[in-house]
Short mmCIF file of C-alpha atoms in Angstrom, two decimals:
data_model
loop_
_atom_site.label_atom_id
_atom_site.label_comp_id
_atom_site.label_asym_id
_atom_site.label_seq_id
_atom_site.Cartn_x
_atom_site.Cartn_y
_atom_site.Cartn_z
CA UNK A 1119 84.19 111.57 72.94
CA UNK A 1120 85.66 113.58 69.24
CA UNK A 1121 86.63 111.45 66.86
CA UNK A 1122 90.64 110.99 66.23
CA UNK A 1123 91.76 110.36 69.80
CA UNK A 1124 91.90 108.24 71.85
CA UNK A 1125 90.06 106.88 74.94
CA UNK A 1126 90.08 107.71 79.12
CA UNK A 1127 87.90 106.11 81.21
CA UNK A 1128 87.39 108.91 84.34
CA UNK A 1129 88.91 107.34 86.47
CA UNK A 1130 86.19 108.99 89.18
CA UNK A 1131 83.53 107.45 88.46
CA UNK A 1132 85.24 103.78 88.82
CA UNK A 1133 84.92 103.83 92.67
CA UNK A 1134 81.95 104.09 95.12
CA UNK A 1135 82.75 104.04 98.76
CA UNK A 1136 82.49 101.55 101.72
CA UNK A 1137 82.17 101.57 105.03
CA UNK A 1138 84.94 99.71 107.17
CA UNK A 1139 84.91 101.59 109.98
CA UNK A 1140 83.15 103.41 112.61
CA UNK A 1141 83.72 104.42 116.26
CA UNK A 1142 81.82 107.13 118.39
CA UNK A 1143 84.33 109.04 120.32
CA UNK A 1144 82.94 111.90 122.03
CA UNK A 1145 79.19 113.64 123.05
CA UNK A 1146 80.64 116.65 121.02
CA UNK A 1147 80.97 117.64 117.24
CA UNK A 1148 83.73 117.04 115.47
CA UNK A 1149 84.29 120.56 113.59
CA UNK A 1150 88.13 119.83 112.41
CA UNK A 1151 90.94 116.82 110.70
CA UNK A 1152 94.19 116.33 109.27
CA UNK A 1153 96.29 113.35 109.17
CA UNK A 1154 100.06 113.53 109.07
CA UNK A 1155 101.72 112.72 105.90
CA UNK A 1156 103.72 110.76 106.48
CA UNK A 1157 101.69 107.82 108.82
CA UNK A 1158 98.42 107.14 110.05
CA UNK A 1159 97.96 108.37 112.80
CA UNK A 1160 95.28 111.67 112.65
CA UNK A 1161 94.44 114.14 115.03
CA UNK A 1162 90.64 115.92 115.53
CA UNK A 1163 88.97 118.65 117.21
CA UNK A 1164 85.61 118.76 118.75
CA UNK A 1165 83.45 121.71 120.03
CA UNK A 1166 84.16 120.83 124.30
CA UNK A 1167 87.54 121.79 123.40
CA UNK A 1168 89.26 118.28 123.30
CA UNK A 1169 92.38 117.29 120.81
CA UNK A 1170 92.02 113.13 119.82
CA UNK A 1171 94.55 111.74 117.70
CA UNK A 1172 93.59 108.30 116.38
CA UNK A 1173 95.72 106.10 114.60
CA UNK A 1174 93.94 104.94 111.72
CA UNK A 1175 95.95 101.52 111.04
CA UNK A 1176 92.65 100.23 108.40
CA UNK A 1177 95.64 96.33 107.78
CA UNK A 1178 96.26 96.65 111.65
CA UNK A 1179 92.96 96.73 112.95
CA UNK A 1180 93.41 99.34 115.90
CA UNK A 1181 92.00 102.02 115.76
CA UNK A 1182 93.68 103.18 119.39
CA UNK A 1183 92.70 106.99 120.17
CA UNK A 1184 93.57 109.67 122.75
CA UNK A 1185 92.00 112.28 124.67
CA UNK A 1186 93.59 115.41 124.93
CA UNK A 1187 91.61 118.42 127.25
CA UNK A 1188 92.88 121.62 125.08
CA UNK A 1189 90.61 124.90 126.56
CA UNK A 1190 87.56 125.27 127.15
CA UNK A 1191 86.45 126.58 123.21
CA UNK A 1192 85.45 125.15 120.53
CA UNK A 1193 88.75 123.79 118.83
CA UNK A 1194 88.06 125.45 114.95
CA UNK A 1195 90.85 123.90 112.56
CA UNK A 1196 94.42 121.29 112.95
CA UNK A 1197 97.22 120.87 111.54
CA UNK A 1198 100.19 119.06 111.93
CA UNK A 1199 103.01 121.18 111.87
CA UNK A 1200 106.33 118.40 112.34
CA UNK A 1201 105.83 115.25 112.46
CA UNK A 1202 105.51 115.20 116.65
CA UNK A 1203 104.35 119.73 116.09
CA UNK A 1204 100.47 120.57 115.31
CA UNK A 1205 99.13 123.57 115.48
CA UNK A 1206 94.83 124.33 116.51
CA UNK A 1207 93.18 126.97 116.31
CA UNK A 1208 90.79 127.75 119.07
CA UNK A 1209 87.11 129.19 120.05
CA UNK A 1210 89.45 130.72 122.91
CA UNK A 1211 91.26 133.11 120.79
CA UNK A 1212 95.03 131.14 121.60
CA UNK A 1213 96.65 129.42 118.76
CA UNK A 1214 97.77 126.39 120.95
CA UNK A 1215 101.37 124.18 119.17
CA UNK A 1216 100.74 121.35 120.78
CA UNK A 1217 104.29 118.72 121.06
CA UNK A 1218 103.06 115.06 120.49
CA UNK A 1219 106.34 112.83 122.80
CA UNK A 1220 105.96 116.45 125.65
CA UNK A 1221 102.68 116.17 125.83
CA UNK A 1222 103.23 119.99 126.48
CA UNK A 1223 101.36 123.45 125.33
CA UNK A 1224 102.99 126.47 124.68
CA UNK A 1225 101.04 129.53 123.36
CA UNK A 1226 100.51 131.56 120.92
CA UNK A 1227 98.19 134.95 121.40
CA UNK A 1228 97.33 137.79 118.42
CA UNK A 1229 94.03 137.07 118.27
CA UNK A 1230 90.93 138.93 119.41
CA UNK A 1231 87.68 137.30 118.92
CA UNK A 1232 88.50 133.16 117.84
CA UNK A 1233 91.35 131.55 115.38
CA UNK A 1234 88.87 129.79 112.58
CA UNK A 1235 91.93 127.61 110.76
CA UNK A 1236 95.36 127.18 110.74
CA UNK A 1237 98.08 126.60 108.07
CA UNK A 1238 101.07 124.84 108.27
CA UNK A 1239 104.72 126.12 105.16
CA UNK A 1240 108.19 126.22 104.66
CA UNK A 1241 108.42 126.85 108.60
CA UNK A 1242 105.58 129.34 109.04
CA UNK A 1243 102.12 128.44 110.29
CA UNK A 1244 99.37 131.12 109.33
CA UNK A 1245 95.91 131.04 110.83
CA UNK A 1246 92.96 133.41 110.45
CA UNK A 1247 90.28 134.37 113.73
CA UNK A 1248 86.48 135.82 113.38
CA UNK A 1249 88.49 138.91 113.72
CA UNK A 1250 88.72 139.30 110.34
CA UNK A 1251 92.77 139.30 110.61
CA UNK A 1252 94.86 136.79 108.58
CA UNK A 1253 98.65 136.33 110.95
CA UNK A 1254 101.88 134.80 110.07
CA UNK A 1255 103.79 132.99 112.58
CA UNK A 1256 107.37 131.30 113.35
CA UNK A 1257 107.33 128.57 116.01
CA UNK A 1258 110.00 130.10 117.26
CA UNK A 1259 108.54 132.96 118.81
CA UNK A 1260 104.78 134.38 121.03
CA UNK A 1261 104.24 137.09 118.12
CA UNK A 1262 103.04 137.02 114.73
CA UNK A 1263 105.97 137.84 112.75
CA UNK A 1264 102.75 139.64 109.86
CA UNK A 1265 99.75 140.72 109.55
CA UNK A 1266 97.88 139.86 106.61
CA UNK A 1267 94.70 142.72 106.19
CA UNK A 1268 91.42 142.42 103.99
CA UNK A 1269 90.83 145.92 103.00
CA UNK A 1270 88.31 147.51 103.74
CA UNK A 1271 89.17 146.13 107.10
CA UNK A 1272 85.35 145.31 107.44
CA UNK A 1273 84.79 141.87 107.17
CA UNK A 1274 83.29 140.09 109.51
CA UNK A 1275 86.02 136.64 109.68
CA UNK A 1276 88.27 134.64 108.19
CA UNK A 1277 86.32 131.19 106.98
CA UNK A 1278 89.63 129.24 105.61
CA UNK A 1279 93.32 129.64 104.48
CA UNK A 1280 95.48 127.36 101.50
CA UNK A 1281 98.72 128.03 100.27
CA UNK A 1282 99.36 127.19 96.89
CA UNK A 1283 101.04 123.97 96.85
CA UNK A 1284 103.73 125.06 94.21
CA UNK A 1285 104.49 128.41 95.00
CA UNK A 1286 105.28 128.64 98.54
CA UNK A 1287 104.72 132.08 99.15
CA UNK A 1288 101.30 132.62 97.93
CA UNK A 1289 98.39 132.80 100.02
CA UNK A 1290 94.86 132.63 99.82
CA UNK A 1291 92.15 133.53 101.86
CA UNK A 1292 88.75 133.55 102.08
CA UNK A 1293 86.59 136.17 104.32
CA UNK A 1294 82.78 136.86 104.72
CA UNK A 1295 80.24 138.18 104.24
CA UNK A 1296 79.96 135.69 100.51
CA UNK A 1297 82.81 134.60 99.64
CA UNK A 1298 85.32 137.66 99.23
CA UNK A 1299 88.83 135.53 97.53
CA UNK A 1300 91.78 137.42 98.55
CA UNK A 1301 95.73 136.86 97.29
CA UNK A 1302 98.96 137.44 99.32
CA UNK A 1303 102.35 137.03 96.71
CA UNK A 1304 104.99 137.44 100.42
CA UNK A 1305 108.19 137.77 98.28
CA UNK A 1306 107.70 141.41 98.08
CA UNK A 1307 106.72 141.39 101.79
CA UNK A 1308 109.17 143.77 102.87
CA UNK A 1309 107.90 146.15 106.54
CA UNK A 1310 104.35 144.04 106.90
CA UNK A 1311 104.06 145.84 102.63
CA UNK A 1312 103.12 143.03 100.20
CA UNK A 1313 100.71 142.31 96.88
CA UNK A 1314 97.36 141.40 97.10
CA UNK A 1315 94.93 140.85 95.62
CA UNK A 1316 90.77 140.55 96.63
CA UNK A 1317 87.80 139.09 94.54
CA UNK A 1318 84.27 138.98 95.24
CA UNK A 1319 83.10 135.61 94.42
CA UNK A 1320 79.61 134.50 95.92
CA UNK A 1321 77.43 135.32 98.34
CA UNK A 1322 77.40 131.31 100.27
CA UNK A 1323 80.57 131.85 102.64
CA UNK A 1324 83.15 129.56 101.84
CA UNK A 1325 83.80 126.18 104.46
CA UNK A 1326 86.51 124.99 103.02
CA UNK A 1327 89.54 126.52 100.01
CA UNK A 1328 91.98 124.17 98.41
CA UNK A 1329 94.72 124.32 95.38
CA UNK A 1330 95.24 121.66 92.92
CA UNK A 1331 97.27 122.07 89.78
CA UNK A 1332 97.15 125.84 89.19
CA UNK A 1333 93.16 126.19 90.35
CA UNK A 1334 91.70 126.48 93.57
CA UNK A 1335 88.27 124.91 94.92
CA UNK A 1336 85.61 126.45 97.52
CA UNK A 1337 83.90 124.04 99.23
CA UNK A 1338 80.73 126.65 99.80
CA UNK A 1339 77.93 126.75 102.51
CA UNK A 1340 75.77 126.21 99.56
CA UNK A 1341 76.81 123.03 98.43
CA UNK A 1342 77.75 123.61 96.06
CA UNK A 1343 81.67 123.83 95.07
CA UNK A 1344 83.75 126.43 92.85
CA UNK A 1345 86.81 125.95 90.32
CA UNK A 1346 88.62 129.25 89.91
CA UNK A 1347 91.57 129.85 88.45
CA UNK A 1348 94.82 131.05 89.40
CA UNK A 1349 93.93 134.47 90.38
CA UNK A 1350 90.58 134.24 91.63
CA UNK A 1351 88.62 134.21 87.87
CA UNK A 1352 85.42 131.90 87.69
CA UNK A 1353 85.99 128.27 85.28
CA UNK A 1354 83.05 126.17 86.61
CA UNK A 1355 80.73 124.71 89.24
CA UNK A 1356 81.82 120.85 89.81
CA UNK A 1357 79.26 120.45 92.28
CA UNK A 1358 76.17 122.57 91.91
CA UNK A 1359 75.16 124.62 94.85
CA UNK A 1360 71.83 124.45 96.42
CA UNK A 1361 68.49 126.27 98.29
CA UNK A 1362 70.02 123.36 100.78
CA UNK A 1363 72.88 125.67 102.70
CA UNK A 1364 75.40 123.38 104.90
CA UNK A 1365 77.48 125.10 108.19
CA UNK A 1366 81.18 122.38 107.84
CA UNK A 1367 82.80 120.77 105.02
CA UNK A 1368 86.37 119.83 103.39
CA UNK A 1369 87.66 119.31 100.52
CA UNK A 1370 90.96 116.94 100.63
CA UNK A 1371 93.07 115.38 97.79
CA UNK A 1372 94.07 111.81 97.74
CA UNK A 1373 98.14 111.45 96.42
CA UNK A 1374 97.07 107.27 95.87
CA UNK A 1375 94.08 107.20 94.05
CA UNK A 1376 95.03 110.89 91.86
CA UNK A 1377 91.03 111.78 92.97
CA UNK A 1378 90.17 115.24 94.82
CA UNK A 1379 86.68 113.89 97.34
CA UNK A 1380 84.65 117.79 98.76
CA UNK A 1381 82.82 115.73 101.63
CA UNK A 1382 79.42 117.46 103.09
CA UNK A 1383 75.80 117.03 104.72
CA UNK A 1384 74.85 114.09 103.69
CA UNK A 1385 77.57 113.37 100.52
CA UNK A 1386 80.62 112.92 98.73
CA UNK A 1387 81.74 114.47 94.97
CA UNK A 1388 85.05 112.58 93.84
CA UNK A 1389 86.41 114.68 90.26
CA UNK A 1390 89.30 114.92 88.25
CA UNK A 1391 91.28 117.06 88.19
CA UNK A 1392 91.19 117.54 85.36
CA UNK A 1393 87.57 116.24 84.38
CA UNK A 1394 85.87 118.14 86.82
CA UNK A 1395 82.68 118.69 84.18
CA UNK A 1396 82.60 114.01 85.72
CA UNK A 1397 82.92 114.22 89.11
CA UNK A 1398 80.55 112.07 90.82
CA UNK A 1399 78.29 112.88 93.72
CA UNK A 1400 77.84 109.78 96.91
CA UNK A 1401 75.41 109.54 98.79
CA UNK A 1402 76.89 108.58 103.13
CA UNK A 1403 75.45 108.81 106.65
CA UNK A 1404 75.30 112.96 107.40
CA UNK A 1405 79.59 114.88 108.60
CA UNK A 1406 80.76 118.18 109.67
CA UNK A 1407 84.13 116.86 107.37
CA UNK A 1408 86.09 113.82 105.63
CA UNK A 1409 90.63 113.71 105.51
CA UNK A 1410 92.36 111.66 102.90
CA UNK A 1411 94.15 108.82 105.51
CA UNK A 1412 95.97 106.52 103.16
CA UNK A 1413 96.63 104.98 100.23
CA UNK A 1414 92.56 104.18 99.10
CA UNK A 1415 90.83 105.17 101.47
CA UNK A 1416 89.21 108.68 103.26
CA UNK A 1417 88.36 109.23 107.25
CA UNK A 1418 84.55 111.28 107.81
CA UNK A 1419 83.52 112.60 110.98
CA UNK A 1420 80.42 114.04 112.63
CA UNK A 1421 78.40 115.90 114.66
CA UNK A 1422 77.81 113.22 116.45
CA UNK A 1423 81.05 112.55 118.03
CA UNK A 1424 81.93 109.58 115.73
CA UNK A 1425 84.27 108.73 113.40
CA UNK A 1426 83.91 106.52 110.89
CA UNK A 1427 86.74 105.13 107.80
CA UNK A 1428 85.78 104.60 104.01
CA UNK A 1429 87.36 102.33 101.61
CA UNK A 1430 87.12 103.64 97.92
CA UNK A 1431 86.88 99.93 96.24
CA UNK A 1432 85.82 99.75 91.84
CA UNK A 1433 82.12 100.36 91.21
CA UNK A 1434 80.27 96.46 88.85
CA UNK A 1435 79.01 98.96 86.72
CA UNK A 1436 79.78 100.89 83.99
CA UNK A 1437 81.94 103.32 83.97
CA UNK A 1438 82.58 106.85 82.38
CA UNK A 1439 84.52 107.32 78.77
CA UNK A 1440 85.97 110.61 77.86
#
């Protein structure tokens, strides 16, 4: 701490995760999860093509869940589009829209290979696939309204998508081999033309990408968590990489705690976006990813079809002073 400055507590060091609830919902591996921001309903997808809707109300202890068959292929990503509509990225190359109230599905065709990720902003849906393409959809139309590309056109798979949370006209996407980060500015879109910038970031694949306070965070397949500027310039490692490879993981933000969480393998990395050098790593049971659900709780899902809810509780040990 510098002399003459007021001391501050690293809030990431205050908390530790404590298991509240765990339940096995399926015999298959959960690959993704998204929770609607205004309620406690989480949508999960597994590798057998089933969608699960789970009530994660900690106070009521209900934990009700519904299983819905979507396709015979894996569900790689899900995203709440509205309070009644869920976007589903399927391994059968289709994008599915599920109306929760009506219990009905509609299909969107465009990708030629599996759809790996889905995001939503400003009434539009964005999807990335193993065909190396990113499509922008209007939910009222069956065909994509815009195609966004990586250059040169030879990248194998779009591994993750993210939207600028301050400027919804800016889209970030990562593609293989390694991590190729592309930024698209859709303000200048006209007849398929747009401004884009591309950077080669790392040799490892990006499993998850998150935008927060003018910075981009990448969770890599080598267990590393990187912080970049919005232009893709490397700043620092929040979590150093290792030789231990992971094929799944997710970064999410807890608005209640004002902390960023990254879950992968048997780790949860917790950090304050203002003090990324003071990240705290906690050991938990092996997971495929996590999702912040409400207050100081987060949900994890694993390859054995289990869902576990954790509560971030105060530590009894000394906290870090900045």
